[in-house]
PDB file of C-alpha atoms in Angstrom:
ATOM      1  CA  ASN V   1     115.756  99.282  80.351  1.00 82.00           C
ATOM      2  CA  SER V   2     118.780 101.365  81.373  1.00 87.00           C
ATOM      3  CA  ALA V   3     120.264 103.549  78.652  1.00 90.00           C
ATOM      4  CA  ILE V   4     123.775 102.624  79.865  1.00 90.00           C
ATOM      5  CA  ARG V   5     123.163  98.893  79.698  1.00 89.00           C
ATOM      6  CA  HIS V   6     125.414  98.721  76.633  1.00 90.00           C
ATOM      7  CA  TRP V   7     128.424  99.878  78.683  1.00 92.00           C
ATOM      8  CA  ASN V   8     131.014  97.202  79.362  1.00 91.00           C
ATOM      9  CA  PRO V   9     129.935  95.312  82.530  1.00 91.00           C
ATOM     10  CA  THR V  10     133.487  94.810  83.794  1.00 91.00           C
ATOM     11  CA  PHE V  11     134.076  98.547  83.592  1.00 93.00           C
ATOM     12  CA  LYS V  12     130.879  99.297  85.528  1.00 93.00           C
ATOM     13  CA  VAL V  13     131.596  96.740  88.244  1.00 93.00           C
ATOM     14  CA  VAL V  14     135.225  97.837  88.722  1.00 93.00           C
ATOM     15  CA  PHE V  15     134.342 101.526  88.622  1.00 95.00           C
ATOM     16  CA  SER V  16     131.494 101.245  91.142  1.00 94.00           C
ATOM     17  CA  PHE V  17     133.597  99.091  93.466  1.00 94.00           C
ATOM     18  CA  LEU V  18     136.512 101.546  93.239  1.00 95.00           C
ATOM     19  CA  VAL V  19     134.216 104.481  94.019  1.00 95.00           C
ATOM     20  CA  LEU V  20     132.773 102.549  96.966  1.00 94.00           C
ATOM     21  CA  LEU V  21     136.261 101.907  98.369  1.00 94.00           C
ATOM     22  CA  LEU V  22     137.257 105.563  97.951  1.00 94.00           C
ATOM     23  CA  CYS V  23     134.048 106.750  99.618  1.00 92.00           C
ATOM     24  CA  ILE V  24     134.783 104.590 102.659  1.00 92.00           C
ATOM     25  CA  ALA V  25     138.575 104.953 102.796  1.00 92.00           C
ATOM     26  CA  LEU V  26     138.773 108.719 102.300  1.00 91.00           C
ATOM     27  CA  ASP V  27     136.130 109.240 105.032  1.00 89.00           C
ATOM     28  CA  ASN V  28     135.279 112.768 103.919  1.00 92.00           C
ATOM     29  CA  PRO V  29     131.737 114.233 103.843  1.00 92.00           C
ATOM     30  CA  TRP V  30     132.478 116.303 100.730  1.00 94.00           C
ATOM     31  CA  VAL V  31     133.694 113.187  98.913  1.00 94.00           C
ATOM     32  CA  SER V  32     130.535 111.362  99.994  1.00 94.00           C
ATOM     33  CA  VAL V  33     128.306 114.162  98.672  1.00 94.00           C
ATOM     34  CA  ALA V  34     130.225 114.186  95.377  1.00 95.00           C
ATOM     35  CA  VAL V  35     129.763 110.416  95.023  1.00 95.00           C
ATOM     36  CA  ILE V  36     126.032 110.626  95.795  1.00 94.00           C
ATOM     37  CA  LEU V  37     125.481 113.366  93.211  1.00 95.00           C
ATOM     38  CA  ALA V  38     127.674 111.745  90.548  1.00 95.00           C
ATOM     39  CA  MET V  39     126.166 108.278  90.894  1.00 94.00           C
ATOM     40  CA  GLY V  40     122.668 109.761  90.890  1.00 93.00           C
ATOM     41  CA  TYR V  41     123.534 111.678  87.711  1.00 94.00           C
ATOM     42  CA  VAL V  42     124.823 108.542  85.957  1.00 93.00           C
ATOM     43  CA  THR V  43     121.810 106.461  87.025  1.00 93.00           C
ATOM     44  CA  VAL V  44     119.044 109.019  86.449  1.00 93.00           C
ATOM     45  CA  ILE V  45     120.330 111.316  83.688  1.00 93.00           C
ATOM     46  CA  LYS V  46     122.582 108.983  81.698  1.00 91.00           C
ATOM     47  CA  GLY V  47     120.683 105.794  82.506  1.00 91.00           C
ATOM     48  CA  GLY V  48     117.230 107.268  81.919  1.00 91.00           C
ATOM     49  CA  LEU V  49     115.717 106.074  85.217  1.00 90.00           C
ATOM     50  CA  SER V  50     113.015 108.383  86.564  1.00 90.00           C
ATOM     51  CA  PHE V  51     113.942 110.369  89.663  1.00 91.00           C
ATOM     52  CA  GLN V  52     110.844 109.103  91.493  1.00 91.00           C
ATOM     53  CA  ALA V  53     111.768 105.475  90.816  1.00 91.00           C
ATOM     54  CA  TYR V  54     115.360 106.101  91.929  1.00 91.00           C
ATOM     55  CA  CYS V  55     114.203 107.654  95.216  1.00 89.00           C
ATOM     56  CA  SER V  56     111.754 104.792  95.719  1.00 90.00           C
ATOM     57  CA  ILE V  57     114.531 102.226  95.285  1.00 89.00           C
ATOM     58  CA  LEU V  58     116.742 104.068  97.786  1.00 89.00           C
ATOM     59  CA  THR V  59     113.973 104.226 100.403  1.00 88.00           C
ATOM     60  CA  ILE V  60     114.801 100.826 101.923  1.00 86.00           C
ATOM     61  CA  PRO V  61     118.576 101.375 102.366  1.00 87.00           C
ATOM     62  CA  ILE V  62     117.978 104.922 103.629  1.00 86.00           C
ATOM     63  CA  THR V  63     115.616 103.527 106.272  1.00 86.00           C
ATOM     64  CA  PHE V  64     118.216 101.011 107.423  1.00 86.00           C
ATOM     65  CA  ILE V  65     120.909 103.714 107.467  1.00 86.00           C
ATOM     66  CA  LEU V  66     118.798 106.002 109.665  1.00 85.00           C
ATOM     67  CA  LEU V  67     117.860 103.170 112.033  1.00 84.00           C
ATOM     68  CA  GLY V  68     121.491 102.072 112.266  1.00 82.00           C
ATOM     69  CA  THR V  69     123.005 105.500 112.894  1.00 82.00           C
ATOM     70  CA  ILE V  70     120.432 107.219 115.099  1.00 82.00           C
ATOM     71  CA  MET V  71     121.918 105.610 118.212  1.00 79.00           C
ATOM     72  CA  ILE V  72     125.251 107.207 117.358  1.00 80.00           C
ATOM     73  CA  GLY V  73     123.680 110.661 117.483  1.00 80.00           C
ATOM     74  CA  ILE V  74     121.708 110.175 120.697  1.00 80.00           C
ATOM     75  CA  ASP V  75     122.264 108.322 123.967  1.00 76.00           C
ATOM     76  CA  PHE V  76     120.610 107.796 127.347  1.00 76.00           C
ATOM     77  CA  SER V  77     121.794 108.789 130.793  1.00 78.00           C
ATOM     78  CA  THR V  78     120.517 109.203 134.334  1.00 75.00           C
ATOM     79  CA  GLN V  79     122.123 112.672 134.481  1.00 75.00           C
ATOM     80  CA  PRO V  80     121.454 115.738 132.269  1.00 77.00           C
ATOM     81  CA  ILE V  81     124.707 115.690 130.305  1.00 75.00           C
ATOM     82  CA  GLY V  82     125.583 116.792 126.771  1.00 72.00           C
ATOM     83  CA  GLN V  83     124.810 120.015 124.971  1.00 77.00           C
ATOM     84  CA  TYR V  84     121.192 119.011 124.365  1.00 78.00           C
ATOM     85  CA  ASN V  85     119.137 116.774 126.623  1.00 77.00           C
ATOM     86  CA  LEU V  86     115.508 115.825 127.154  1.00 78.00           C
ATOM     87  CA  ASN V  87     114.075 114.662 130.480  1.00 78.00           C
ATOM     88  CA  LEU V  88     111.863 111.594 130.059  1.00 77.00           C
ATOM     89  CA  GLY V  89     111.191 111.295 133.791  1.00 76.00           C
ATOM     90  CA  PHE V  90     113.145 108.088 134.377  1.00 77.00           C
ATOM     91  CA  CYS V  91     116.172 109.019 132.238  1.00 80.00           C
ATOM     92  CA  TYR V  92     117.610 111.680 129.933  1.00 80.00           C
ATOM     93  CA  VAL V  93     118.045 111.561 126.195  1.00 81.00           C
ATOM     94  CA  PHE V  94     121.111 113.599 125.332  1.00 78.00           C
ATOM     95  CA  THR V  95     123.252 114.503 122.355  1.00 81.00           C
ATOM     96  CA  SER V  96     125.891 117.015 121.294  1.00 80.00           C
ATOM     97  CA  GLN V  97     127.077 118.743 118.174  1.00 83.00           C
ATOM     98  CA  GLU V  98     129.987 116.313 117.854  1.00 84.00           C
ATOM     99  CA  ARG V  99     127.710 113.276 118.033  1.00 82.00           C
ATOM    100  CA  LEU V 100     125.257 114.766 115.521  1.00 84.00           C
ATOM    101  CA  LYS V 101     128.152 115.671 113.240  1.00 87.00           C
ATOM    102  CA  LEU V 102     129.547 112.133 113.454  1.00 87.00           C
ATOM    103  CA  MET V 103     126.094 110.694 112.700  1.00 88.00           C
ATOM    104  CA  LEU V 104     125.620 112.953 109.666  1.00 90.00           C
ATOM    105  CA  PHE V 105     129.066 112.134 108.264  1.00 91.00           C
ATOM    106  CA  LEU V 106     128.451 108.396 108.701  1.00 90.00           C
ATOM    107  CA  ILE V 107     125.056 108.651 106.951  1.00 90.00           C
ATOM    108  CA  LEU V 108     126.660 110.443 104.000  1.00 91.00           C
ATOM    109  CA  LYS V 109     129.487 107.914 103.763  1.00 92.00           C
ATOM    110  CA  VAL V 110     127.218 104.865 103.817  1.00 91.00           C
ATOM    111  CA  PHE V 111     124.725 106.490 101.440  1.00 92.00           C
ATOM    112  CA  GLY V 112     127.563 107.321  99.038  1.00 92.00           C
ATOM    113  CA  ALA V 113     128.737 103.702  99.058  1.00 92.00           C
ATOM    114  CA  ILE V 114     125.189 102.463  98.447  1.00 93.00           C
ATOM    115  CA  SER V 115     124.766 104.948  95.575  1.00 93.00           C
ATOM    116  CA  ALA V 116     127.844 103.472  93.886  1.00 92.00           C
ATOM    117  CA  MET V 117     126.418  99.962  94.156  1.00 93.00           C
ATOM    118  CA  GLU V 118     122.989 101.096  92.951  1.00 92.00           C
ATOM    119  CA  MET V 119     124.572 102.581  89.830  1.00 92.00           C
ATOM    120  CA  MET V 120     125.964  99.152  88.999  1.00 92.00           C
ATOM    121  CA  THR V 121     122.877  97.084  89.843  1.00 91.00           C
ATOM    122  CA  LEU V 122     120.404  99.426  88.112  1.00 92.00           C
ATOM    123  CA  SER V 123     122.328  99.374  84.825  1.00 91.00           C
ATOM    124  CA  THR V 124     123.801  95.865  84.641  1.00 90.00           C
ATOM    125  CA  PRO V 125     121.887  92.580  84.253  1.00 87.00           C
ATOM    126  CA  SER V 126     122.564  90.059  87.004  1.00 86.00           C
ATOM    127  CA  SER V 127     123.999  87.552  84.532  1.00 84.00           C
ATOM    128  CA  GLU V 128     126.655  90.068  83.475  1.00 88.00           C
ATOM    129  CA  ILE V 129     127.578  90.885  87.075  1.00 89.00           C
ATOM    130  CA  ILE V 130     127.920  87.166  87.794  1.00 86.00           C
ATOM    131  CA  SER V 131     130.025  86.780  84.647  1.00 86.00           C
ATOM    132  CA  VAL V 132     132.384  89.526  85.852  1.00 89.00           C
ATOM    133  CA  LEU V 133     132.741  87.791  89.223  1.00 88.00           C
ATOM    134  CA  GLN V 134     133.470  84.582  87.347  1.00 85.00           C
ATOM    135  CA  LYS V 135     136.303  86.309  85.502  1.00 86.00           C
ATOM    136  CA  ALA V 136     137.600  87.558  88.873  1.00 88.00           C
ATOM    137  CA  ARG V 137     138.061  83.907  89.958  1.00 87.00           C
ATOM    138  CA  VAL V 138     135.299  83.955  92.559  1.00 87.00           C
ATOM    139  CA  PRO V 139     134.738  80.323  93.703  1.00 87.00           C
ATOM    140  CA  LYS V 140     132.410  78.413  91.386  1.00 84.00           C
ATOM    141  CA  LEU V 141     130.121  77.377  94.245  1.00 84.00           C
ATOM    142  CA  ILE V 142     129.392  81.012  95.141  1.00 87.00           C
ATOM    143  CA  ILE V 143     128.744  81.862  91.480  1.00 85.00           C
ATOM    144  CA  GLU V 144     126.268  79.012  91.080  1.00 82.00           C
ATOM    145  CA  LEU V 145     124.473  79.843  94.335  1.00 85.00           C
ATOM    146  CA  MET V 146     124.163  83.506  93.294  1.00 85.00           C
ATOM    147  CA  ASN V 147     122.722  82.525  89.937  1.00 83.00           C
ATOM    148  CA  ILE V 148     120.235  79.973  91.286  1.00 82.00           C
ATOM    149  CA  ILE V 149     119.114  82.065  94.285  1.00 85.00           C
ATOM    150  CA  TYR V 150     118.635  85.203  92.203  1.00 85.00           C
ATOM    151  CA  ARG V 151     116.453  83.407  89.652  1.00 82.00           C
ATOM    152  CA  TYR V 152     114.573  81.455  92.309  1.00 83.00           C
ATOM    153  CA  ILE V 153     113.582  84.641  94.193  1.00 86.00           C
ATOM    154  CA  PHE V 154     111.221  85.625  91.382  1.00 86.00           C
ATOM    155  CA  ILE V 155     109.729  82.131  91.242  1.00 83.00           C
ATOM    156  CA  LEU V 156     108.917  82.303  94.960  1.00 85.00           C
ATOM    157  CA  ILE V 157     107.507  85.823  94.616  1.00 87.00           C
ATOM    158  CA  ASP V 158     105.147  84.594  91.906  1.00 86.00           C
ATOM    159  CA  VAL V 159     104.081  81.631  94.064  1.00 84.00           C
ATOM    160  CA  ASN V 160     103.576  83.891  97.089  1.00 85.00           C
ATOM    161  CA  ILE V 161     101.362  86.272  95.078  1.00 88.00           C
ATOM    162  CA  SER V 162      99.198  83.369  93.884  1.00 86.00           C
ATOM    163  CA  ILE V 163      98.799  81.933  97.403  1.00 85.00           C
ATOM    164  CA  ARG V 164      98.031  85.340  98.931  1.00 86.00           C
ATOM    165  CA  ASN V 165      95.434  86.113  96.246  1.00 87.00           C
ATOM    166  CA  SER V 166      93.820  82.742  96.907  1.00 87.00           C
ATOM    167  CA  ALA V 167      93.733  83.415 100.656  1.00 86.00           C
ATOM    168  CA  ASP V 168      92.482  86.963 100.154  1.00 85.00           C
ATOM    169  CA  SER V 169      89.590  85.757  97.984  1.00 87.00           C
ATOM    170  CA  ARG V 170      88.529  83.537 100.894  1.00 85.00           C
ATOM    171  CA  LEU V 171      88.569  86.477 103.377  1.00 85.00           C
ATOM    172  CA  GLY V 172      91.797  85.249 104.922  1.00 82.00           C
ATOM    173  CA  PHE V 173      92.783  88.777 105.939  1.00 82.00           C
ATOM    174  CA  CYS V 174      89.423  90.080 107.175  1.00 84.00           C
ATOM    175  CA  ASP V 175      90.664  90.791 110.723  1.00 83.00           C
ATOM    176  CA  LEU V 176      93.884  90.688 112.740  1.00 83.00           C
ATOM    177  CA  ARG V 177      93.407  87.208 114.232  1.00 85.00           C
ATOM    178  CA  THR V 178      92.503  85.678 110.886  1.00 87.00           C
ATOM    179  CA  SER V 179      95.413  87.496 109.234  1.00 86.00           C
ATOM    180  CA  TRP V 180      97.928  85.952 111.650  1.00 88.00           C
ATOM    181  CA  SER V 181      96.450  82.500 111.079  1.00 87.00           C
ATOM    182  CA  THR V 182      96.521  82.991 107.312  1.00 87.00           C
ATOM    183  CA  PHE V 183     100.095  84.266 107.447  1.00 86.00           C
ATOM    184  CA  GLY V 184     101.215  81.062 109.175  1.00 86.00           C
ATOM    185  CA  LYS V 185      99.406  78.902 106.645  1.00 85.00           C
ATOM    186  CA  VAL V 186     100.848  80.878 103.710  1.00 85.00           C
ATOM    187  CA  ALA V 187     104.355  80.505 105.161  1.00 84.00           C
ATOM    188  CA  SER V 188     103.978  76.732 105.591  1.00 84.00           C
ATOM    189  CA  ASN V 189     102.545  76.362 102.081  1.00 84.00           C
ATOM    190  CA  MET V 190     105.425  78.424 100.690  1.00 83.00           C
ATOM    191  CA  LEU V 191     107.908  75.985 102.224  1.00 83.00           C
ATOM    192  CA  VAL V 192     106.141  72.953 100.728  1.00 85.00           C
ATOM    193  CA  VAL V 193     105.663  74.559  97.298  1.00 84.00           C
ATOM    194  CA  SER V 194     109.253  75.844  97.182  1.00 83.00           C
ATOM    195  CA  MET V 195     110.620  72.364  97.913  1.00 84.00           C
ATOM    196  CA  ARG V 196     108.389  70.879  95.213  1.00 86.00           C
ATOM    197  CA  LYS V 197     109.394  73.505  92.663  1.00 83.00           C
ATOM    198  CA  ALA V 198     113.077  73.151  93.563  1.00 83.00           C
ATOM    199  CA  ASN V 199     112.942  69.444  92.697  1.00 87.00           C
ATOM    200  CA  ALA V 200     111.023  70.163  89.487  1.00 87.00           C
ATOM    201  CA  TYR V 201     113.479  72.813  88.322  1.00 84.00           C
ATOM    202  CA  TYR V 202     116.490  70.699  89.190  1.00 85.00           C
ATOM    203  CA  ASN V 203     115.034  67.855  87.120  1.00 89.00           C
ATOM    204  CA  ALA V 204     114.504  70.323  84.279  1.00 87.00           C
ATOM    205  CA  MET V 205     118.158  71.414  84.536  1.00 84.00           C
ATOM    206  CA  GLU V 206     119.393  67.818  84.456  1.00 86.00           C
ATOM    207  CA  ALA V 207     117.175  67.128  81.436  1.00 90.00           C
ATOM    208  CA  ARG V 208     119.095  69.914  79.697  1.00 87.00           C
ATOM    209  CA  CYS V 209     122.468  68.282  80.398  1.00 84.00           C
ATOM    210  CA  TYR V 210     123.333  70.252  83.550  1.00 80.00           C
ATOM    211  CA  ASP V 211     126.640  68.904  84.874  1.00 78.00           C
ATOM    212  CA  GLY V 212     127.417  71.418  87.614  1.00 72.00           C
ATOM    213  CA  ASP V 213     128.527  74.323  85.406  1.00 73.00           C
ATOM    214  CA  PHE V 214     126.379  77.212  84.207  1.00 71.00           C
ATOM    215  CA  MET V 215     127.248  78.245  80.678  1.00 72.00           C
ATOM    216  CA  LEU V 216     126.071  81.822  80.268  1.00 71.00           C
ATOM    217  CA  LEU V 217     125.848  83.460  76.872  1.00 75.00           C
ATOM    218  CA  GLU V 218     127.444  86.886  77.193  1.00 76.00           C
ATOM    219  CA  GLU V 219     127.208  89.746  74.729  1.00 80.00           C
ATOM    220  CA  VAL V 220     130.572  91.289  73.871  1.00 83.00           C
ATOM    221  CA  LYS V 221     130.632  94.959  74.881  1.00 85.00           C
ATOM    222  CA  GLU V 222     133.750  96.948  74.172  1.00 88.00           C
ATOM    223  CA  VAL V 223     135.258  99.294  76.750  1.00 88.00           C
ATOM    224  CA  LYS V 224     135.126 102.831  75.354  1.00 90.00           C
ATOM    225  CA  ALA V 225     138.064 105.143  75.929  1.00 91.00           C
ATOM    226  CA  VAL V 226     135.797 108.051  76.827  1.00 93.00           C
ATOM    227  CA  HIS V 227     134.338 106.051  79.728  1.00 92.00           C
ATOM    228  CA  VAL V 228     137.787 105.151  81.062  1.00 93.00           C
ATOM    229  CA  VAL V 229     138.949 108.760  80.823  1.00 95.00           C
ATOM    230  CA  ALA V 230     135.791 110.044  82.539  1.00 94.00           C
ATOM    231  CA  ALA V 231     136.218 107.476  85.334  1.00 94.00           C
ATOM    232  CA  ALA V 232     139.888 108.425  85.796  1.00 95.00           C
ATOM    233  CA  VAL V 233     138.992 112.127  85.942  1.00 95.00           C
ATOM    234  CA  PHE V 234     136.266 111.480  88.521  1.00 95.00           C
ATOM    235  CA  VAL V 235     138.555 109.367  90.728  1.00 94.00           C
ATOM    236  CA  SER V 236     141.236 112.063  90.511  1.00 95.00           C
ATOM    237  CA  PHE V 237     138.618 114.656  91.426  1.00 95.00           C
ATOM    238  CA  LEU V 238     137.602 112.673  94.522  1.00 94.00           C
ATOM    239  CA  ILE V 239     141.206 112.371  95.686  1.00 94.00           C
ATOM    240  CA  SER V 240     141.822 116.086  95.038  1.00 94.00           C
ATOM    241  CA  LEU V 241     138.641 117.013  96.872  1.00 93.00           C
ATOM    242  CA  TRP V 242     139.760 114.914  99.834  1.00 94.00           C
ATOM    243  CA  SER V 243     143.212 116.506  99.924  1.00 93.00           C
ATOM    244  CA  PHE V 244     141.840 120.074  99.806  1.00 92.00           C
ATOM    245  CA  THR V 245     139.050 119.556 102.360  1.00 87.00           C
TER     246      THR V 245
END
């Protein structure tokens, strides 16, 4: 549904990957902020995705970023050290401006890199991304696994919804003890059903002359000069911003 779906997929993949590398390599908070704003603009304004949906999609990576970086900003000690500390009785939680600054800069850098990847994934069908990787000479085994796993995820989600609805209609989640028991049964049924469906789908692939190679029909999308120029200007801006700050 993205309004920039018609952009050339190779251009989008290369551009997002280049921006990701610059965001990490330049290691500058101003560059990270510029990447976050620019990628959000392309995804929301140019792509037509609602701001609420964009924030909802970023909720999961933001949560992991905060959980992964909070221990950089704070630490524990038996002595009241650091600029700021809190006595917990058996130990002290302490931090300093340098640690908080390092944590903030790391959050911005990682969030900027994720924003670049989100721009690509929210505007490019998976088949086109896989096709670009195929052109980049990524090993065939990895390409096939990506394609099969990505498509199979949705099959398992549909099966899981059906099983959970069936269990819910039989009061399988009426209390905590019953919920744990039902969860175990749903998990075991998922394993059995997934194996059965895997065999069925593989037989269906062989019936359609599958010989180990996926032949994907790809729509030809020309690279527009205005996109290349805009990307070059933005990359130059990031490098200039890094050099001045």
